[in-house]
Coordinates of N, CA and C in Angstrom, one line a residue:
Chain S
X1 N 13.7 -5.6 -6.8 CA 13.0 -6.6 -7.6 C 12.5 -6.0 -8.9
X2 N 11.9 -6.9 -9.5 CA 11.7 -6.2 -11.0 C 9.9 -5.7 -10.9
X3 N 9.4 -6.1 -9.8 CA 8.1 -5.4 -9.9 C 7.6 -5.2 -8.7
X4 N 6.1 -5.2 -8.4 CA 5.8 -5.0 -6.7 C 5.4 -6.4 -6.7
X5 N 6.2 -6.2 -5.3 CA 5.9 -7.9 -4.5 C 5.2 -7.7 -3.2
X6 N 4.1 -8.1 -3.6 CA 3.3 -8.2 -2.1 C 3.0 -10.2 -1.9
X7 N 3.4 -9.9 -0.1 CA 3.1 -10.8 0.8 C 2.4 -11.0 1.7
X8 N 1.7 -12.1 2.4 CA 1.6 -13.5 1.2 C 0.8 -13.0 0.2
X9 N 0.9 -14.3 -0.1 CA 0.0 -13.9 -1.7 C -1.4 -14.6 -1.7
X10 N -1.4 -14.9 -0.3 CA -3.0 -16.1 0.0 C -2.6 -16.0 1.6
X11 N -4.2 -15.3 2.3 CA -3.9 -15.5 3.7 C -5.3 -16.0 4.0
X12 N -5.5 -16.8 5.0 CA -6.9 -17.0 5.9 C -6.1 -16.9 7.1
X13 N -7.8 -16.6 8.0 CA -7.3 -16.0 8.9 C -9.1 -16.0 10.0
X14 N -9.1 -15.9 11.1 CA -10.4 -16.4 11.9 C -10.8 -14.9 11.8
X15 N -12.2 -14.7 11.8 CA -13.2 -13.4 12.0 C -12.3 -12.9 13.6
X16 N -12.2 -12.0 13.4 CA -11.5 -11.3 14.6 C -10.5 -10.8 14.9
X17 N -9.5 -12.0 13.9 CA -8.1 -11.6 14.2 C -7.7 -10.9 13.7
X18 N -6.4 -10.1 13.8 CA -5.4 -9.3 12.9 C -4.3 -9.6 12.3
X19 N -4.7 -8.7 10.8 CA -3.9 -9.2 9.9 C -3.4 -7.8 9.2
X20 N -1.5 -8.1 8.8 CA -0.8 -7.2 8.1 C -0.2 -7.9 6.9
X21 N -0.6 -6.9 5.9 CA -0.4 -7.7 4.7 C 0.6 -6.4 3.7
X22 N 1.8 -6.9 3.1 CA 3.0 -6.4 3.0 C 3.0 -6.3 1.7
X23 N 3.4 -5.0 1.1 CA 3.8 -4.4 -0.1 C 5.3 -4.1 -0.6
X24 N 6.1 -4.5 -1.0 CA 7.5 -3.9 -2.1 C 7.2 -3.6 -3.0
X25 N 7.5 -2.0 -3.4 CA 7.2 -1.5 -4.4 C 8.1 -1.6 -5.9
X26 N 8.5 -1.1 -6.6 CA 9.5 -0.8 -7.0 C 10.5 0.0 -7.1
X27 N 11.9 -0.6 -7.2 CA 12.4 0.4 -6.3 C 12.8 1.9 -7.2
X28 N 12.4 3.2 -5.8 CA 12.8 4.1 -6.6 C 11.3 5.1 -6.7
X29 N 10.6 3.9 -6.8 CA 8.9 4.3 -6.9 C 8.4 5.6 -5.8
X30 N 8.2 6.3 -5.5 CA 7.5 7.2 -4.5 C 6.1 7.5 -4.1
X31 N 5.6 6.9 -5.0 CA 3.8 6.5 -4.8 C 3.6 5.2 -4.5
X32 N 2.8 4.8 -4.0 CA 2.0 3.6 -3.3 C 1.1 3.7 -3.2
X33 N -0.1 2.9 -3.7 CA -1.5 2.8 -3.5 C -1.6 1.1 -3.1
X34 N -2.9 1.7 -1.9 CA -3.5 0.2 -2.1 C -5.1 0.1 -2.4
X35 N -5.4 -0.9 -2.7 CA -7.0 -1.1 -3.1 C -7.7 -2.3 -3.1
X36 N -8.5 -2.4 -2.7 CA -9.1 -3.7 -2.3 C -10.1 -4.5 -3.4
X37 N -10.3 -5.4 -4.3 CA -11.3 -5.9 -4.9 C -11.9 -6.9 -4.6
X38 N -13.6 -6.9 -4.3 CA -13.6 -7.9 -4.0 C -14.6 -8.6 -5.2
X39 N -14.8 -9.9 -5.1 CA -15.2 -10.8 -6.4 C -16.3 -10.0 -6.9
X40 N -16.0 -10.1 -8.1 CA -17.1 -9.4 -9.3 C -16.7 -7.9 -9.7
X41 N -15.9 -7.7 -9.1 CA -15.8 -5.9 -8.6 C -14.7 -5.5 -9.2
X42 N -14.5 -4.1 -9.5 CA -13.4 -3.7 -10.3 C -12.6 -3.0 -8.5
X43 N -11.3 -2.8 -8.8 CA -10.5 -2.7 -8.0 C -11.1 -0.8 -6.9
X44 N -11.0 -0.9 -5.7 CA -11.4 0.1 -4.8 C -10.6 0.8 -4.1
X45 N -10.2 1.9 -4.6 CA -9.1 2.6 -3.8 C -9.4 2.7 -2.2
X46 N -8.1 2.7 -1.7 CA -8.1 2.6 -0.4 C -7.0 3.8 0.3
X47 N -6.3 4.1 0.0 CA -4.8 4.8 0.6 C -3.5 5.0 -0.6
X48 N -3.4 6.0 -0.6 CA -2.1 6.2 -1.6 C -1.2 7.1 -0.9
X49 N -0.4 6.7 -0.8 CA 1.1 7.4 0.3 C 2.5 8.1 -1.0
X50 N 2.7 9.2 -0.3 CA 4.1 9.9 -1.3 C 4.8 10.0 -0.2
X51 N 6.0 9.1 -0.6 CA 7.0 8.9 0.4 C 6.7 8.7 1.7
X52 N 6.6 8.9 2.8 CA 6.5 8.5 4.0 C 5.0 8.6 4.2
X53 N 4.0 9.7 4.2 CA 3.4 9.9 4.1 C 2.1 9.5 3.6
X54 N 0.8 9.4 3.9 CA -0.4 9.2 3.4 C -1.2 10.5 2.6
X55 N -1.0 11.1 1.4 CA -1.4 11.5 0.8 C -3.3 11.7 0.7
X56 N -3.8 10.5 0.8 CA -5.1 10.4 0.4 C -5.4 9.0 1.1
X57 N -6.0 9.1 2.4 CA -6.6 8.1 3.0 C -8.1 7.9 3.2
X58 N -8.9 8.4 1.8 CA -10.0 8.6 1.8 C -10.8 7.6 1.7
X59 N -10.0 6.5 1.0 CA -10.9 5.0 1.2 C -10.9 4.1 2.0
X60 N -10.3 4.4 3.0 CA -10.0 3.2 4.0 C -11.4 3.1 4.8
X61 N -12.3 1.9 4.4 CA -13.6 1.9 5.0 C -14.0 2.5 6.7
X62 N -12.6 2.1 7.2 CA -13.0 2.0 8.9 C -11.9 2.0 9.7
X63 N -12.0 2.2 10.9 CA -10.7 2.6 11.7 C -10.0 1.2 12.1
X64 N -10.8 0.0 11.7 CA -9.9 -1.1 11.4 C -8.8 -1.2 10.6
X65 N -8.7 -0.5 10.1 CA -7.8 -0.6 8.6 C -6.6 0.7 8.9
X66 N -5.3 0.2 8.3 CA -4.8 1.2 8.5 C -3.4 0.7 8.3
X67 N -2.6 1.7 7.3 CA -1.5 1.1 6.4 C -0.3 2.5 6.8
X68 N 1.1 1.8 6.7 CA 2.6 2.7 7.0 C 3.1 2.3 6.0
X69 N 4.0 3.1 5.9 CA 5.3 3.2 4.9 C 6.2 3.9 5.8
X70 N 6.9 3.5 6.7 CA 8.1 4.6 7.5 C 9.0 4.7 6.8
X71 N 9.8 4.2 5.9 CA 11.0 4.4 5.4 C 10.7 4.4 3.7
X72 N 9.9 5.2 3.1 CA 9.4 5.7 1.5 C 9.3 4.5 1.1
X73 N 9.3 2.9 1.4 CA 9.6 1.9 0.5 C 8.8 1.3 0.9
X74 N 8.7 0.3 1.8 CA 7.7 -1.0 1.7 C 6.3 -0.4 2.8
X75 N 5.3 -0.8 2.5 CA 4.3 -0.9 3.0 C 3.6 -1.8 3.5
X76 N 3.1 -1.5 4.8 CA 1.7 -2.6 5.5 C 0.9 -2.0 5.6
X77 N -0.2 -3.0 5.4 CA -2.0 -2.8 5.4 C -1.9 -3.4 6.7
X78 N -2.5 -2.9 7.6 CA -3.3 -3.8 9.1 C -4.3 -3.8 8.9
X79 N -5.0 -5.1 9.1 CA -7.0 -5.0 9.4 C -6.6 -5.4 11.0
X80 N -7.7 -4.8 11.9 CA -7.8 -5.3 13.2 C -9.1 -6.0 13.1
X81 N -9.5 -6.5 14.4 CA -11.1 -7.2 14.3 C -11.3 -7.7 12.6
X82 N -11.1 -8.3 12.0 CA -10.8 -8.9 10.9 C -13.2 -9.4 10.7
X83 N -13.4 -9.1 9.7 CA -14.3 -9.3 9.4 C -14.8 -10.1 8.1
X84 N -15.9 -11.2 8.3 CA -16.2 -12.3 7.2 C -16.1 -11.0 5.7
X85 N -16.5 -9.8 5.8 CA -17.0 -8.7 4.6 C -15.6 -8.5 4.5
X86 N -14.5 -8.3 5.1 CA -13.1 -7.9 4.5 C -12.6 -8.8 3.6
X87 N -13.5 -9.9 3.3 CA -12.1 -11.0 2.4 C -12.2 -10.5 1.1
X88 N -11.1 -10.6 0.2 CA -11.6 -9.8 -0.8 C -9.6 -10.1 -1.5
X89 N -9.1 -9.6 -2.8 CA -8.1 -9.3 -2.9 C -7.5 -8.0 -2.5
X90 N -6.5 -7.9 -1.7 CA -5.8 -6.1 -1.5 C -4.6 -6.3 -2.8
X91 N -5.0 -5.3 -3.7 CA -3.8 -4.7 -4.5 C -3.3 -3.7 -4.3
X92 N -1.9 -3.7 -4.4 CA -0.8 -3.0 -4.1 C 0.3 -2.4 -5.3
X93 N 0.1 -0.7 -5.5 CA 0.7 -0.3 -7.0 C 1.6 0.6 -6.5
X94 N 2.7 1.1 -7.3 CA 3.1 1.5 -7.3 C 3.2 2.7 -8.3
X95 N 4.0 3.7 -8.7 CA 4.2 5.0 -9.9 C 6.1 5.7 -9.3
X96 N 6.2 6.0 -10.5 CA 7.4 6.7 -10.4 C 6.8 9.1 -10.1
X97 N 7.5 9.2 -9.3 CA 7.3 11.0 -9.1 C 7.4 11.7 -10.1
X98 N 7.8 11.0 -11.6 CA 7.9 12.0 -12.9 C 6.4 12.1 -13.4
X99 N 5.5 13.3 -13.2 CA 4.6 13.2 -13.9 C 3.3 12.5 -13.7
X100 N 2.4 12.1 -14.7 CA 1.8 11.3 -14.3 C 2.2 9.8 -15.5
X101 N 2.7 8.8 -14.4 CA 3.3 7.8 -14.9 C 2.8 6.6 -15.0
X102 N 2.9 5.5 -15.4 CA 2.0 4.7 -15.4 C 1.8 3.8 -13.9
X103 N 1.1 3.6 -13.4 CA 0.9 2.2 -12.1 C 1.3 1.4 -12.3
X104 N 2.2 0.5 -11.5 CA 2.1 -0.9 -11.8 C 1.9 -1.7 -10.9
X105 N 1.0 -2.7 -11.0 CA 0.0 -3.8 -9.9 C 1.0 -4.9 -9.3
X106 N 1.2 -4.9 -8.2 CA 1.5 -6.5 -8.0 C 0.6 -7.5 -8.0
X107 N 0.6 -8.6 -7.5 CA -0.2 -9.4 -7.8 C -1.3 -9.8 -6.9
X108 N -1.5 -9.1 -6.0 CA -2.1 -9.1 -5.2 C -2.3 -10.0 -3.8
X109 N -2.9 -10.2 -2.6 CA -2.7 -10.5 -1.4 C -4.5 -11.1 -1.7
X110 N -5.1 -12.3 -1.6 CA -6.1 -13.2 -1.6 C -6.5 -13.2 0.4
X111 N -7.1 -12.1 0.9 CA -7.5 -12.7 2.4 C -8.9 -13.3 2.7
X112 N -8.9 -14.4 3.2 CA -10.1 -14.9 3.9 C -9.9 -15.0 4.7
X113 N -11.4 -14.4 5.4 CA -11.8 -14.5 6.9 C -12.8 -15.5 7.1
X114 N -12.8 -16.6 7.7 CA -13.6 -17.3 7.9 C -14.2 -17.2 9.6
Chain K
X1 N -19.1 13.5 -8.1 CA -18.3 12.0 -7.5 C -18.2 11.3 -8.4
X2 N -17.0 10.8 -8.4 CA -16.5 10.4 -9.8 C -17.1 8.6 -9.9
X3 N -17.2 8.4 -11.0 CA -17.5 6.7 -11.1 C -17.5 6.7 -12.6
X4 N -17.3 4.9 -12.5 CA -17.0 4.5 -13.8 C -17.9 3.9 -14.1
X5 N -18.5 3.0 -15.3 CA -19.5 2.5 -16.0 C -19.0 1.7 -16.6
X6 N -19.3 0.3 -16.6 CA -18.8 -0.7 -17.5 C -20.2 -1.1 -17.7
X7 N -21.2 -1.5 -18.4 CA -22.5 -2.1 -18.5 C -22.6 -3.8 -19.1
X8 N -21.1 -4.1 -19.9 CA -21.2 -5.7 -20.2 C -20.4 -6.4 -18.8
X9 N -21.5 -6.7 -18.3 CA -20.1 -7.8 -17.4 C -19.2 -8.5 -18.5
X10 N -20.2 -9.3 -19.5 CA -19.7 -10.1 -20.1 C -19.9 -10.0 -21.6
X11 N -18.8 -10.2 -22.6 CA -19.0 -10.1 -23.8 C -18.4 -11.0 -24.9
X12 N -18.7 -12.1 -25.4 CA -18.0 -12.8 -26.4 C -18.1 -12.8 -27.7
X13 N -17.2 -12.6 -28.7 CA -17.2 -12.6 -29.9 C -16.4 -13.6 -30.6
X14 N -16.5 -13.8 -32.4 CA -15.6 -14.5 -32.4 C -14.3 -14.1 -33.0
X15 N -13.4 -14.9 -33.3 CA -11.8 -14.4 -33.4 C -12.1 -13.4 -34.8
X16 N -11.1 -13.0 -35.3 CA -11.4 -12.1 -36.3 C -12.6 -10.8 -36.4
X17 N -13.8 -11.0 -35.5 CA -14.7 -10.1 -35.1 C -14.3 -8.7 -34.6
X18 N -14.9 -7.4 -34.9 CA -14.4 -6.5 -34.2 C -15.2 -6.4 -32.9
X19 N -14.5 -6.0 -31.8 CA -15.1 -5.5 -30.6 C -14.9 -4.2 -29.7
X20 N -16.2 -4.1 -29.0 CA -16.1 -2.7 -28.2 C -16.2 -2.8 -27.2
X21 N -15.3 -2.4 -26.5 CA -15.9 -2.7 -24.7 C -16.4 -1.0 -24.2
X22 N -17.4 -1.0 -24.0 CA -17.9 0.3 -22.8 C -17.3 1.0 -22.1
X23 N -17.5 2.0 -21.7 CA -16.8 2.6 -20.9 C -17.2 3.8 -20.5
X24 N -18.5 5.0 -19.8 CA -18.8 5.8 -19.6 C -18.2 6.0 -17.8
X25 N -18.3 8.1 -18.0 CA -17.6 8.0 -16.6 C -18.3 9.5 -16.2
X26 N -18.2 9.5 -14.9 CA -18.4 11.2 -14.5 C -17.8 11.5 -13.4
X27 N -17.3 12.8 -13.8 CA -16.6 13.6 -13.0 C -16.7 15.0 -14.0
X28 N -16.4 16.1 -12.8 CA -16.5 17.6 -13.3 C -15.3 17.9 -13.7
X29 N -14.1 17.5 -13.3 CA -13.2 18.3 -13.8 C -12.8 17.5 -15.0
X30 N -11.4 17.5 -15.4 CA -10.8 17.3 -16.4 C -10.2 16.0 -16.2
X31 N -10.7 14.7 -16.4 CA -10.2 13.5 -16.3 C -9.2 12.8 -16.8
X32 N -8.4 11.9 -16.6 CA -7.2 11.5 -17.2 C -8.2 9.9 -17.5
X33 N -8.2 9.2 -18.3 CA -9.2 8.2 -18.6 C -7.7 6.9 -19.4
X34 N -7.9 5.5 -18.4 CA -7.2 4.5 -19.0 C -8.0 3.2 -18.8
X35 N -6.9 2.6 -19.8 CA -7.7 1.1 -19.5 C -6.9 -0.1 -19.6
X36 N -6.8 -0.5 -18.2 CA -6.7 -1.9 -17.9 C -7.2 -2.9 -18.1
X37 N -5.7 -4.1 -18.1 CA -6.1 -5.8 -18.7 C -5.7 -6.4 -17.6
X38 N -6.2 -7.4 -17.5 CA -6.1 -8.6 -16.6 C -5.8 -10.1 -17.3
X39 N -4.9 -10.5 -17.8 CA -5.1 -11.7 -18.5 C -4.9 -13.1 -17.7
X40 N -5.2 -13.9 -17.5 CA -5.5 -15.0 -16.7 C -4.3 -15.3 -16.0
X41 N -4.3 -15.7 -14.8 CA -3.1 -15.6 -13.9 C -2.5 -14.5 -13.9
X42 N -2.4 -13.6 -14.5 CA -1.4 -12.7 -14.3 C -2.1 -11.0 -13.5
X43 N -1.1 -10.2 -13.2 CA -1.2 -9.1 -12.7 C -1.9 -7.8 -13.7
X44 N -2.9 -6.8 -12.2 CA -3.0 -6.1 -13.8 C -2.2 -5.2 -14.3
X45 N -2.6 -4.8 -15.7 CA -1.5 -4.0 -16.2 C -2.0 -2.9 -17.5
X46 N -1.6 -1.9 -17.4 CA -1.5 -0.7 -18.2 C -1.7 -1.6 -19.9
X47 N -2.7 -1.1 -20.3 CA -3.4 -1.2 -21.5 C -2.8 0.1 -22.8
X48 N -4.0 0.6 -22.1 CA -3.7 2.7 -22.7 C -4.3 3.3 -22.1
X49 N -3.8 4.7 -22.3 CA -4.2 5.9 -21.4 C -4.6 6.9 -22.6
X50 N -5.8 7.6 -22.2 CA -6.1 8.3 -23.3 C -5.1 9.6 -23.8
X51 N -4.2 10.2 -22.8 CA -3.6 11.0 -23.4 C -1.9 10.8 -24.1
X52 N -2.1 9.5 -24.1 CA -1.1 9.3 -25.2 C -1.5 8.9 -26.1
X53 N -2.6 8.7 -26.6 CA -3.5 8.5 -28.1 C -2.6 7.7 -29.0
X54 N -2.3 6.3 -28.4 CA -1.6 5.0 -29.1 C -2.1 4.3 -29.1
X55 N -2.1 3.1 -30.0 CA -2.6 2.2 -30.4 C -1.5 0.9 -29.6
X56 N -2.2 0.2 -29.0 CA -1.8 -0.9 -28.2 C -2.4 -2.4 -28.4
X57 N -1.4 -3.0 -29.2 CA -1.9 -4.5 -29.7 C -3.3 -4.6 -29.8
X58 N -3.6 -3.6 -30.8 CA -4.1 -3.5 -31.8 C -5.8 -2.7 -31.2
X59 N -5.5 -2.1 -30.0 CA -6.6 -1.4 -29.2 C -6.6 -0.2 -29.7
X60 N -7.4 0.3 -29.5 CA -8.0 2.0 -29.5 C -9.0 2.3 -28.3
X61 N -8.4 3.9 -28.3 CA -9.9 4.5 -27.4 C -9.9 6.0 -27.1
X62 N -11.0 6.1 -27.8 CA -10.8 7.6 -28.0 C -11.8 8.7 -26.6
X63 N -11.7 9.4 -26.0 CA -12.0 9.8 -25.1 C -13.1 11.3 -25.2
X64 N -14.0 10.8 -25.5 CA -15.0 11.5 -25.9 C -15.7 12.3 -24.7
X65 N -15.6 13.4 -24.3 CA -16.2 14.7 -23.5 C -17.7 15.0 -23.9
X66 N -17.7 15.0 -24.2 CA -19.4 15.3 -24.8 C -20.7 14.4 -24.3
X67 N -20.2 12.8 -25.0 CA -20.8 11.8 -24.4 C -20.4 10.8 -22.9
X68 N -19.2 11.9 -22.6 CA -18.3 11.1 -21.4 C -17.9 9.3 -21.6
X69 N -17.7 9.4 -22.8 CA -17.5 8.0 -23.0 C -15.7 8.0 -23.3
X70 N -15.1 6.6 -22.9 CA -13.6 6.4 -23.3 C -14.0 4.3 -23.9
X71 N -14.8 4.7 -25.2 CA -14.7 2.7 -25.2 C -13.6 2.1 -26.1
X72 N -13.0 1.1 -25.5 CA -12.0 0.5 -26.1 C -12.4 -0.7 -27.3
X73 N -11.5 -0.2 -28.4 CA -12.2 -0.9 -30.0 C -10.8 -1.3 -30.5
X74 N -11.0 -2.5 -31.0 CA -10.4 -3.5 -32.1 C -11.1 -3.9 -32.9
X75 N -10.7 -3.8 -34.4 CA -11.2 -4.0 -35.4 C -11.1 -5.6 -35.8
X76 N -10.0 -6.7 -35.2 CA -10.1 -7.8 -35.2 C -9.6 -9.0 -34.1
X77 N -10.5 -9.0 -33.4 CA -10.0 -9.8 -32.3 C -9.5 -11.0 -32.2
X78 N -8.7 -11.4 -31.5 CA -7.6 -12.1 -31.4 C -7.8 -12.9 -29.8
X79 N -7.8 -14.6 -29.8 CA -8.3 -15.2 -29.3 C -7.5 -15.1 -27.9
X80 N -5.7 -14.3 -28.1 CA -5.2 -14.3 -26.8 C -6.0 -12.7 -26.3
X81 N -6.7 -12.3 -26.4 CA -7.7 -10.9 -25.9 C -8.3 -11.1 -25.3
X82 N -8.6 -12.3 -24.9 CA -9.3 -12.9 -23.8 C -8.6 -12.6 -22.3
X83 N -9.6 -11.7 -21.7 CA -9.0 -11.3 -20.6 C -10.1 -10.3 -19.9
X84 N -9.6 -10.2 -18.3 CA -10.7 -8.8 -18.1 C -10.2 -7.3 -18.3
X85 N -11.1 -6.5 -18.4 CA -10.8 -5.3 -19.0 C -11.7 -4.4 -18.3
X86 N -10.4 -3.2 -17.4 CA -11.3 -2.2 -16.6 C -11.0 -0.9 -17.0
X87 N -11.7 -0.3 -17.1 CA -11.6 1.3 -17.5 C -11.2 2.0 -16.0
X88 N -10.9 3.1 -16.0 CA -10.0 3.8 -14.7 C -10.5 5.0 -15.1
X89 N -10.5 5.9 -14.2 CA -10.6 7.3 -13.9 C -9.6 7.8 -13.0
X90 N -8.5 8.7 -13.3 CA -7.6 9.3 -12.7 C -8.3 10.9 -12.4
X91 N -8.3 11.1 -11.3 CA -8.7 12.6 -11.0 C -7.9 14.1 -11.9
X92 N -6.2 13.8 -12.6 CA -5.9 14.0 -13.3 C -4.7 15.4 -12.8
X93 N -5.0 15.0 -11.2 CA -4.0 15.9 -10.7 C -2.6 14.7 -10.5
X94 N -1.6 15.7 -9.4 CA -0.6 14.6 -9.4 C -1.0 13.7 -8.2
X95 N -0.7 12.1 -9.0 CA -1.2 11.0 -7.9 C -2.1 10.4 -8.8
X96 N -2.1 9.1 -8.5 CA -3.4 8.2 -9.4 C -4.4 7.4 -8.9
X97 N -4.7 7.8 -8.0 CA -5.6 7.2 -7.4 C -6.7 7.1 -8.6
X98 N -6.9 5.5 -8.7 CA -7.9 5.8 -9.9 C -9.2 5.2 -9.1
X99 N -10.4 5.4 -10.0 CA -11.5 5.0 -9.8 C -11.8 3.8 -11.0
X100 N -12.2 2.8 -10.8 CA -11.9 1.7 -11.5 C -13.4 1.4 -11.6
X101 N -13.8 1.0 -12.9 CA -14.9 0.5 -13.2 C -15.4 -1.4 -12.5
X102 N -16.7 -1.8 -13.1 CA -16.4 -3.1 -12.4 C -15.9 -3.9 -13.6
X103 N -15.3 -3.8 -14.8 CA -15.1 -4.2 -15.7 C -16.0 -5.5 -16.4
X104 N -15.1 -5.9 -17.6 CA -15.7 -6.4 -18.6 C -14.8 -8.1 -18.7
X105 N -15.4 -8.7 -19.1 CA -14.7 -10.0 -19.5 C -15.0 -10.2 -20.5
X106 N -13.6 -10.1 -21.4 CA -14.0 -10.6 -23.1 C -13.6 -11.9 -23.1
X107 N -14.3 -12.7 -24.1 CA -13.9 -14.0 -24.4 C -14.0 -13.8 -26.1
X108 N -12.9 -14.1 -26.5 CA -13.1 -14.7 -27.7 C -13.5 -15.8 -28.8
X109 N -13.7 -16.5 -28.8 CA -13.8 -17.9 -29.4 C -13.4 -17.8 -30.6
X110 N -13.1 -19.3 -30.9 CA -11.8 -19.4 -32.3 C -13.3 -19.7 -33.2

């Protein structure tokens, strides 16, 4: 595709349940970040993966949370026990391995927990 | 521990007006400093980065060590500039995990 496509693009969802919310990068890309914003807020790192791997999983609030990439390309976020405080937008970026390159955002994933 | 500083939530001027949006940060080492737009409906996206010291539809921002400031300035603002606008902190190794300010919302009025 011509940029990062994350899916859906709007989820609700009941306090408790589990939710995976899906990243395509661009292709080619070898970095993956994800980051959470929630209203008012400037965007919150959460996990950045190089190739298969999680690189830096320093933001992931809690052991509810927790994101793969098995095959260098697409990515899932899982929340378990889903919480009213997780609703928020997850952004999903990508970078090329030359250097330091620029990011590029998809459009992000809208979850509510009600 | 690195963090960003945006201090206007909000800022409006009018068209033709110059504007500055804020932007202080800290961290000890050697920072990579950029700044993101958000324009309505759309995704965000790469503004400028301080170390390519270009000028981007008609932006500037020069990355000052001393005062740890990176603020972004136009000399005449332009009503499609309306947008939000976040300053970033890259740790400046490889990987970008940035630290993202809580940004700014410019509005311009005609």
């Amino acid at each position: 595709g011509a940029g990062v496509s994350q899916t859906p693009s709007n989820k609700v969802t009941e306090k408790g349940k589990y939710v995976e919310l899906r990243c395509d990068p661009i292709s080619g890309h070898t970095a993956l970040y994800w980051y959470r914003q929630s209203l008012g807020q400037g965007p919150e790192f959460l996990i950045y993966f190089q190739g298969t791997g999680a690189a830096d999983d320093s933001g992931l609030p809690n052991d509810r949370f927790f994101a793969v990439r098995p095959e260098g390309s697409v990515s899932t976020l899982k929340i378990q026990r889903t919480e009213r405080g997780d609703s928020a937008v997850y952004l999903c970026a990508s970078s090329s391995p030359e250097g330091r390159t620029e990011a590029f955002f998809g459009q992000g994933t809208r979850l509510t927990v009600v | 521990a690195q963090r960003v500083t945006q201090p206007e939530k909000l800022l409006s001027v009018f068209k033709g007006a110059p504007v500055e949006l804020k932007c202080n940060y800290s961290y000890s080492g050697s920072p990579e400093l950029f700044w993101y737009v958000q324009y309505s409906r759309q995704r965000l996206q790469l503004l400028l980065r301080h170390i390519s010291r270009e000028s981007i539809k008609g932006f500037t921002a020069d990355l000052n060590k001393g005062e740890t400031s990176f603020h972004l300035k136009k000399p005449f603002a332009q009503e499609e500039d309306s947008a939000m606008y976040y300053c970033a902190l890259s740790r400046g190794d490889y990987g970008q995990n940035f630290v993202f300010g809580p940004g700014t919302r410019l509005s311009v009025l005609p």
